[in-house]
C-alpha cells in the first residue's frame, strides 16, 4: 500500500499513483467513508480511451450513486476485477486492494499534494 504522501489527488476525491507513464487510480478513504458501503462499480474495460475530467464510471453505495472521473487523458490498461467481484474492498482498503483503474497517460495534469487535499477536505 502506498503512503498517502506518495499519492496525488483530485478535487473529485480520487488518488493517483504514478509509475512511469502508468497512473493507478482509486478513490480516497474520505470518499469511501462519505459514500458508505459500496455495493457496485461500473468501470471501463481495458483499451478504453479516457479524457481527464470526464466521467468514466459509476460507484454505487447503500447511500448514493457517485461518478468516477478520469484524472488523466489516456488508455485504460486494466480495471481491478477484484473490486467488481467484491466492491467492499474499496471501503476496507481504498489505497491498496481497492484500487480501480490503471491508465497509460502521455501527460500528467496538475494534481493536488497530500497537504492540499487534506486542506480541501478540512483535515
Coordinates of N, CA, C and O in Angstrom, one line a residue:
X1 N 0.8 -1.2 0.0 CA 0.0 0.0 0.0 C 0.9 1.2 0.0 O 1.8 1.3 0.8
X2 N 0.6 2.2 -0.9 CA 1.4 3.4 -0.9 C 1.2 4.3 0.3 O 0.1 4.3 0.9
X3 N 2.2 5.1 0.6 CA 2.0 6.1 1.6 C 1.1 7.3 1.0 O 1.2 7.6 -0.1
X4 N 0.3 7.9 1.9 CA -0.5 9.0 1.4 C 0.3 10.1 0.7 O -0.2 10.7 -0.2
X5 N 1.5 10.4 1.2 CA 2.2 11.5 0.6 C 2.9 11.1 -0.7 O 3.5 11.9 -1.3
X6 N 2.9 9.8 -1.1 CA 3.4 9.4 -2.4 C 2.3 9.6 -3.5 O 2.6 9.5 -4.6
X7 N 1.1 9.8 -3.1 CA 0.0 9.9 -4.0 C -0.3 11.3 -4.4 O 0.1 12.2 -3.7
X8 N -1.0 11.5 -5.5 CA -1.5 12.8 -5.9 C -3.0 12.6 -5.8 O -3.5 11.5 -5.9
X9 N -3.7 13.7 -5.7 CA -5.2 13.7 -5.5 C -5.9 14.7 -6.5 O -5.3 15.6 -7.0
X10 N -7.2 14.4 -6.6 CA -8.1 15.3 -7.4 C -9.1 15.9 -6.5 O -9.4 15.3 -5.4
X11 N -9.7 17.0 -6.9 CA -10.8 17.6 -6.1 C -12.0 16.7 -6.1 O -12.9 16.9 -5.3
X12 N -12.1 15.7 -7.0 CA -13.2 14.8 -7.0 C -13.0 13.6 -6.1 O -13.6 12.5 -6.2
X13 N -12.0 13.7 -5.2 CA -11.7 12.6 -4.2 C -11.1 11.3 -4.8 O -11.5 10.3 -4.3
X14 N -10.3 11.5 -5.7 CA -9.6 10.3 -6.3 C -8.1 10.5 -6.0 O -7.6 11.6 -5.9
X15 N -7.4 9.3 -5.8 CA -6.0 9.3 -5.7 C -5.3 8.8 -6.9 O -6.0 8.0 -7.6
X16 N -4.1 9.2 -7.2 CA -3.4 8.8 -8.4 C -1.9 8.4 -7.9 O -1.3 9.2 -7.3
X17 N -1.5 7.2 -8.3 CA -0.2 6.8 -8.0 C 0.5 6.7 -9.4 O 0.1 5.9 -10.2
X18 N 1.6 7.5 -9.6 CA 2.3 7.5 -10.8 C 3.5 6.6 -10.8 O 4.3 6.7 -9.9
X19 N 3.6 5.7 -11.8 CA 4.7 4.9 -12.0 C 5.1 4.9 -13.5 O 4.4 4.3 -14.3
X20 N 6.1 5.8 -13.9 CA 6.4 6.0 -15.3 C 5.3 6.6 -16.0 O 4.9 7.8 -15.6
X21 N 4.7 6.0 -17.0 CA 3.5 6.5 -17.7 C 2.2 5.8 -17.3 O 1.2 5.9 -18.0
X22 N 2.2 5.1 -16.2 CA 1.0 4.4 -15.7 C 0.5 5.1 -14.5 O 1.3 5.4 -13.5
X23 N -0.8 5.4 -14.5 CA -1.4 6.0 -13.3 C -2.4 5.0 -12.7 O -3.3 4.5 -13.4
X24 N -2.1 4.6 -11.5 CA -3.1 3.7 -10.8 C -4.0 4.7 -10.1 O -3.6 5.6 -9.4
X25 N -5.3 4.4 -10.2 CA -6.4 5.4 -9.7 C -7.3 4.7 -8.8 O -7.7 3.5 -9.0
X26 N -7.7 5.3 -7.7 CA -8.7 4.8 -6.8 C -9.4 6.0 -6.2 O -9.2 7.2 -6.5
X27 N -10.4 5.7 -5.3 CA -11.0 6.8 -4.5 C -10.4 6.9 -3.1 O -9.8 5.9 -2.6
X28 N -10.4 8.0 -2.6 CA -9.7 8.3 -1.3 C -10.6 7.6 -0.1 O -11.7 7.3 -0.3
X29 N -9.9 7.4 1.0 CA -10.6 6.9 2.2 C -11.7 7.8 2.6 O -12.8 7.4 3.0
X30 N -11.5 9.1 2.4 CA -12.5 10.1 2.8 C -13.8 9.9 1.9 O -14.9 9.8 2.4
X31 N -13.5 9.7 0.6 CA -14.7 9.5 -0.3 C -15.4 8.2 0.0 O -16.6 8.1 0.0
X32 N -14.6 7.1 0.3 CA -15.2 5.8 0.6 C -16.1 5.9 1.9 O -17.2 5.4 1.9
X33 N -15.6 6.7 2.8 CA -16.3 6.9 4.1 C -17.6 7.7 3.8 O -18.7 7.4 4.4
X34 N -17.5 8.7 3.0 CA -18.7 9.5 2.7 C -19.8 8.7 1.9 O -20.9 8.9 2.1
X35 N -19.3 7.8 1.0 CA -20.2 7.0 0.2 C -20.9 6.0 1.0 O -22.1 5.6 0.7
X36 N -20.3 5.5 2.0 CA -20.8 4.4 2.8 C -20.5 3.0 2.1 O -19.5 3.0 1.4
X37 N -21.2 2.0 2.4 CA -20.9 0.7 1.9 C -21.1 0.6 0.4 O -22.2 0.7 -0.1
X38 N -20.0 0.4 -0.3 CA -20.0 0.3 -1.7 C -20.5 -1.1 -2.2 O -20.0 -2.1 -1.7
X39 N -21.5 -1.1 -3.0 CA -22.1 -2.3 -3.4 C -22.0 -2.7 -4.9 O -22.2 -3.8 -5.3
X40 N -21.6 -1.7 -5.7 CA -21.4 -1.9 -7.2 C -20.5 -0.9 -7.8 O -20.5 0.3 -7.4
X41 N -19.7 -1.3 -8.8 CA -18.9 -0.5 -9.5 C -19.0 -0.7 -11.0 O -19.1 -1.9 -11.4
X42 N -19.1 0.3 -11.8 CA -19.1 0.2 -13.3 C -17.9 0.9 -13.8 O -17.8 2.1 -13.7
X43 N -16.9 0.1 -14.2 CA -15.6 0.7 -14.6 C -15.4 0.4 -16.1 O -15.8 -0.7 -16.6
X44 N -14.6 1.2 -16.8 CA -14.3 1.0 -18.2 C -13.4 -0.2 -18.4 O -12.5 -0.5 -17.5
X45 N -13.5 -0.9 -19.5 CA -12.7 -2.0 -19.9 C -11.3 -1.6 -20.4 O -11.1 -0.4 -20.8
X46 N -10.3 -2.5 -20.3 CA -9.0 -2.2 -20.9 C -9.2 -1.9 -22.4 O -10.0 -2.4 -23.1
X47 N -8.4 -0.9 -22.8 CA -8.4 -0.4 -24.2 C -9.3 0.8 -24.3 O -9.3 1.4 -25.4
X48 N -10.1 1.1 -23.4 CA -11.0 2.3 -23.4 C -10.1 3.6 -23.3 O -9.3 3.7 -22.4
X49 N -10.4 4.5 -24.2 CA -9.8 5.8 -24.2 C -10.5 6.7 -23.2 O -11.8 6.7 -23.2
X50 N -9.8 7.4 -22.3 CA -10.4 8.3 -21.3 C -9.8 9.7 -21.4 O -8.7 9.8 -21.8
X51 N -10.7 10.6 -21.1 CA -10.2 12.1 -21.1 C -10.3 12.6 -19.7 O -11.3 12.4 -19.0
X52 N -9.2 13.3 -19.2 CA -9.2 13.9 -17.9 C -10.4 14.8 -17.6 O -10.7 15.6 -18.5
X53 N -11.0 14.6 -16.5 CA -12.1 15.4 -16.1 C -13.5 14.9 -16.6 O -14.5 15.5 -16.2
X54 N -13.5 13.8 -17.3 CA -14.8 13.3 -17.8 C -15.2 12.1 -17.0 O -14.3 11.4 -16.4
X55 N -16.5 11.8 -17.0 CA -17.0 10.6 -16.2 C -16.6 9.4 -17.0 O -16.8 9.3 -18.2
X56 N -16.0 8.4 -16.2 CA -15.6 7.1 -16.8 C -16.2 5.9 -16.1 O -16.1 4.8 -16.6
X57 N -16.9 6.2 -15.1 CA -17.5 5.1 -14.3 C -18.5 5.5 -13.3 O -18.8 6.7 -13.1
X58 N -19.0 4.5 -12.5 CA -20.0 4.8 -11.5 C -19.7 4.0 -10.3 O -19.3 2.8 -10.4
X59 N -20.0 4.6 -9.1 CA -19.8 3.9 -7.9 C -21.1 4.0 -7.1 O -21.6 5.1 -6.9
X60 N -21.7 2.8 -6.8 CA -23.0 2.8 -6.1 C -22.8 2.3 -4.7 O -22.1 1.3 -4.5
X61 N -23.3 3.0 -3.8 CA -23.3 2.6 -2.4 C -24.7 2.5 -1.8 O -25.7 2.7 -2.5
X62 N -24.7 2.1 -0.6 CA -26.1 2.0 0.1 C -26.7 3.3 0.3 O -27.9 3.4 0.4
X63 N -25.9 4.4 0.2 CA -26.3 5.8 0.4 C -26.7 6.5 -0.9 O -27.6 7.3 -1.0
X64 N -25.8 6.3 -2.0 CA -26.0 7.0 -3.2 C -25.2 6.4 -4.4 O -24.6 5.4 -4.2
X65 N -25.4 7.1 -5.5 CA -24.6 6.7 -6.7 C -23.7 7.9 -7.0 O -24.1 9.0 -7.1
X66 N -22.4 7.6 -7.2 CA -21.4 8.6 -7.5 C -20.7 8.3 -8.8 O -20.8 7.2 -9.3
X67 N -20.2 9.4 -9.4 CA -19.5 9.2 -10.6 C -18.0 9.2 -10.4 O -17.4 9.8 -9.5
X68 N -17.3 8.4 -11.2 CA -15.8 8.3 -11.2 C -15.3 9.1 -12.4 O -15.8 8.9 -13.5
X69 N -14.4 10.0 -12.1 CA -13.8 10.9 -13.2 C -12.4 10.4 -13.5 O -11.7 10.0 -12.6
X70 N -12.1 10.5 -14.8 CA -10.7 10.2 -15.2 C -9.8 11.4 -14.8 O -10.1 12.5 -15.2
X71 N -8.8 11.2 -14.0 CA -7.9 12.3 -13.7 C -6.8 12.6 -14.7 O -6.2 13.6 -14.7
X72 N -6.7 11.7 -15.7 CA -5.7 11.9 -16.8 C -6.3 11.5 -18.1 O -7.3 10.8 -18.2
X73 N -5.7 12.0 -19.2 CA -6.0 11.5 -20.6 C -5.2 10.2 -20.8 O -4.0 10.2 -20.5
X74 N -5.8 9.2 -21.4 CA -5.0 8.1 -21.7 C -5.9 6.9 -22.1 O -7.1 7.0 -22.4
X75 N -5.3 5.7 -22.0 CA -5.9 4.4 -22.3 C -5.9 3.5 -21.1 O -4.9 3.3 -20.4
X76 N -7.1 3.0 -20.8 CA -7.2 2.1 -19.7 C -6.4 0.8 -20.0 O -6.6 0.2 -21.0
X77 N -5.4 0.5 -19.1 CA -4.6 -0.7 -19.2 C -5.3 -1.9 -18.5 O -5.3 -3.0 -19.0
X78 N -6.0 -1.6 -17.4 CA -6.6 -2.6 -16.6 C -7.6 -2.0 -15.6 O -7.4 -0.9 -15.1
X79 N -8.7 -2.8 -15.4 CA -9.6 -2.4 -14.3 C -9.4 -3.5 -13.3 O -9.1 -4.7 -13.6
X80 N -9.6 -3.2 -12.0 CA -9.5 -4.1 -10.9 C -10.7 -5.0 -10.9 O -11.7 -4.6 -10.3
X81 N -10.5 -6.2 -11.4 CA -11.6 -7.2 -11.4 C -12.0 -7.6 -9.9 O -13.1 -8.0 -9.7
X82 N -11.1 -7.5 -9.0 CA -11.3 -7.9 -7.6 C -12.4 -7.0 -7.0 O -13.3 -7.5 -6.3
X83 N -12.4 -5.7 -7.3 CA -13.5 -4.8 -6.8 C -14.8 -5.0 -7.5 O -15.9 -4.7 -6.9
X84 N -14.8 -5.6 -8.7 CA -16.0 -5.9 -9.4 C -16.7 -7.1 -8.7 O -17.9 -7.1 -8.5
X85 N -15.9 -8.0 -8.2 CA -16.4 -9.2 -7.5 C -16.7 -8.9 -6.0 O -17.6 -9.4 -5.4
X86 N -15.9 -8.0 -5.4 CA -16.0 -7.6 -4.0 C -15.9 -6.1 -3.8 O -14.9 -5.6 -3.4
X87 N -16.9 -5.4 -4.2 CA -16.8 -3.9 -4.1 C -16.5 -3.4 -2.7 O -16.0 -2.3 -2.6
X88 N -16.8 -4.2 -1.7 CA -16.4 -3.7 -0.3 C -15.0 -3.5 -0.1 O -14.5 -2.8 0.8
X89 N -14.1 -4.0 -1.0 CA -12.7 -3.8 -0.9 C -12.4 -2.3 -1.0 O -11.4 -1.8 -0.4
X90 N -13.2 -1.5 -1.7 CA -13.0 -0.1 -1.8 C -13.1 0.6 -0.5 O -12.4 1.5 -0.1
X91 N -14.1 0.1 0.4 CA -14.2 0.6 1.7 C -13.1 0.1 2.6 O -12.6 0.9 3.4
X92 N -12.8 -1.2 2.6 CA -11.9 -1.7 3.5 C -10.4 -1.4 3.2 O -9.6 -1.3 4.2
X93 N -10.0 -1.2 2.0 CA -8.7 -0.9 1.6 C -8.6 0.0 0.4 O -8.1 -0.4 -0.7
X94 N -9.1 1.2 0.5 CA -9.2 2.1 -0.7 C -7.8 2.5 -1.3 O -7.8 2.8 -2.5
X95 N -6.7 2.5 -0.5 CA -5.4 2.8 -1.1 C -4.6 1.6 -1.5 O -3.5 1.7 -1.9
X96 N -5.2 0.4 -1.3 CA -4.4 -0.8 -1.6 C -5.2 -1.7 -2.6 O -5.4 -1.4 -3.8
X97 N -5.8 -2.8 -2.0 CA -6.5 -3.7 -2.9 C -7.8 -3.1 -3.5 O -8.3 -3.7 -4.4
X98 N -8.2 -2.0 -3.0 CA -9.4 -1.3 -3.6 C -9.2 -0.3 -4.7 O -10.0 0.4 -5.0
X99 N -8.0 -0.4 -5.3 CA -7.7 0.5 -6.5 C -8.7 0.1 -7.6 O -9.3 -0.9 -7.6
X100 N -8.9 1.1 -8.5 CA -10.0 0.9 -9.5 C -9.4 0.7 -10.9 O -9.8 -0.2 -11.6
X101 N -8.5 1.6 -11.4 CA -8.0 1.5 -12.8 C -6.5 1.8 -12.8 O -6.0 2.4 -12.0
X102 N -6.0 1.2 -13.9 CA -4.6 1.6 -14.3 C -4.7 2.2 -15.7 O -5.3 1.6 -16.6
X103 N -4.2 3.4 -15.9 CA -4.3 4.1 -17.2 C -2.9 4.5 -17.6 O -2.2 5.1 -16.9
X104 N -2.7 4.2 -18.9 CA -1.4 4.7 -19.5 C -1.7 6.2 -20.0 O -2.7 6.4 -20.7
X105 N -0.9 7.1 -19.6 CA -1.1 8.5 -19.9 C 0.2 9.1 -20.6 O 1.2 8.5 -20.5
X106 N -0.1 10.2 -21.4 CA 1.1 10.8 -22.0 C 1.5 12.1 -21.3 O 2.7 12.5 -21.4
X107 N 0.6 12.7 -20.6 CA 1.0 13.9 -19.8 C 0.2 13.9 -18.5 O -1.0 13.5 -18.5
X108 N 0.8 14.3 -17.4 CA 0.2 14.4 -16.1 C -0.4 15.8 -15.9 O 0.4 16.7 -15.9
X109 N -1.6 15.9 -15.7 CA -2.2 17.3 -15.4 C -1.8 17.7 -13.9 O -1.4 16.8 -13.2
X110 N -2.0 18.9 -13.6 CA -1.8 19.3 -12.2 C -2.7 18.6 -11.3 O -3.9 18.4 -11.5
X111 N -2.1 18.0 -10.2 CA -2.9 17.3 -9.2 C -2.5 17.8 -7.9 O -1.5 18.5 -7.7
X112 N -3.4 17.5 -6.9 CA -3.1 18.0 -5.5 C -2.1 17.2 -4.8 O -2.1 16.0 -4.9
X113 N -1.4 17.8 -3.9 CA -0.5 17.1 -3.0 C -1.3 16.6 -1.8 O -2.5 17.0 -1.7
X114 N -0.8 15.8 -1.0 CA -1.5 15.3 0.2 C -1.9 16.4 1.1 O -3.1 16.5 1.6
X115 N -1.0 17.4 1.3 CA -1.4 18.6 2.1 C -2.5 19.4 1.5 O -3.4 19.8 2.2
X116 N -2.5 19.6 0.2 CA -3.5 20.3 -0.5 C -4.8 19.6 -0.4 O -5.9 20.2 -0.2
X117 N -4.8 18.3 -0.6 CA -6.1 17.5 -0.5 C -6.6 17.5 1.0 O -7.8 17.7 1.2
X118 N -5.7 17.4 1.9 CA -6.1 17.4 3.3 C -6.8 18.8 3.7 O -7.8 18.8 4.3
X119 N -6.3 19.9 3.1 CA -6.9 21.2 3.3 C -8.3 21.2 2.6 O -9.2 21.8 3.2
X120 N -8.4 20.6 1.5 CA -9.7 20.6 0.7 C -10.8 19.9 1.5 O -11.9 20.4 1.6
X121 N -10.4 18.8 2.2 CA -11.4 18.1 3.0 C -11.5 18.5 4.4 O -12.3 18.0 5.2
X122 N -10.7 19.5 4.8 CA -10.8 20.0 6.1 C -10.1 19.2 7.2 O -10.5 19.2 8.4
X123 N -9.1 18.4 6.8 CA -8.4 17.6 7.8 C -7.0 18.1 8.1 O -6.4 18.7 7.3

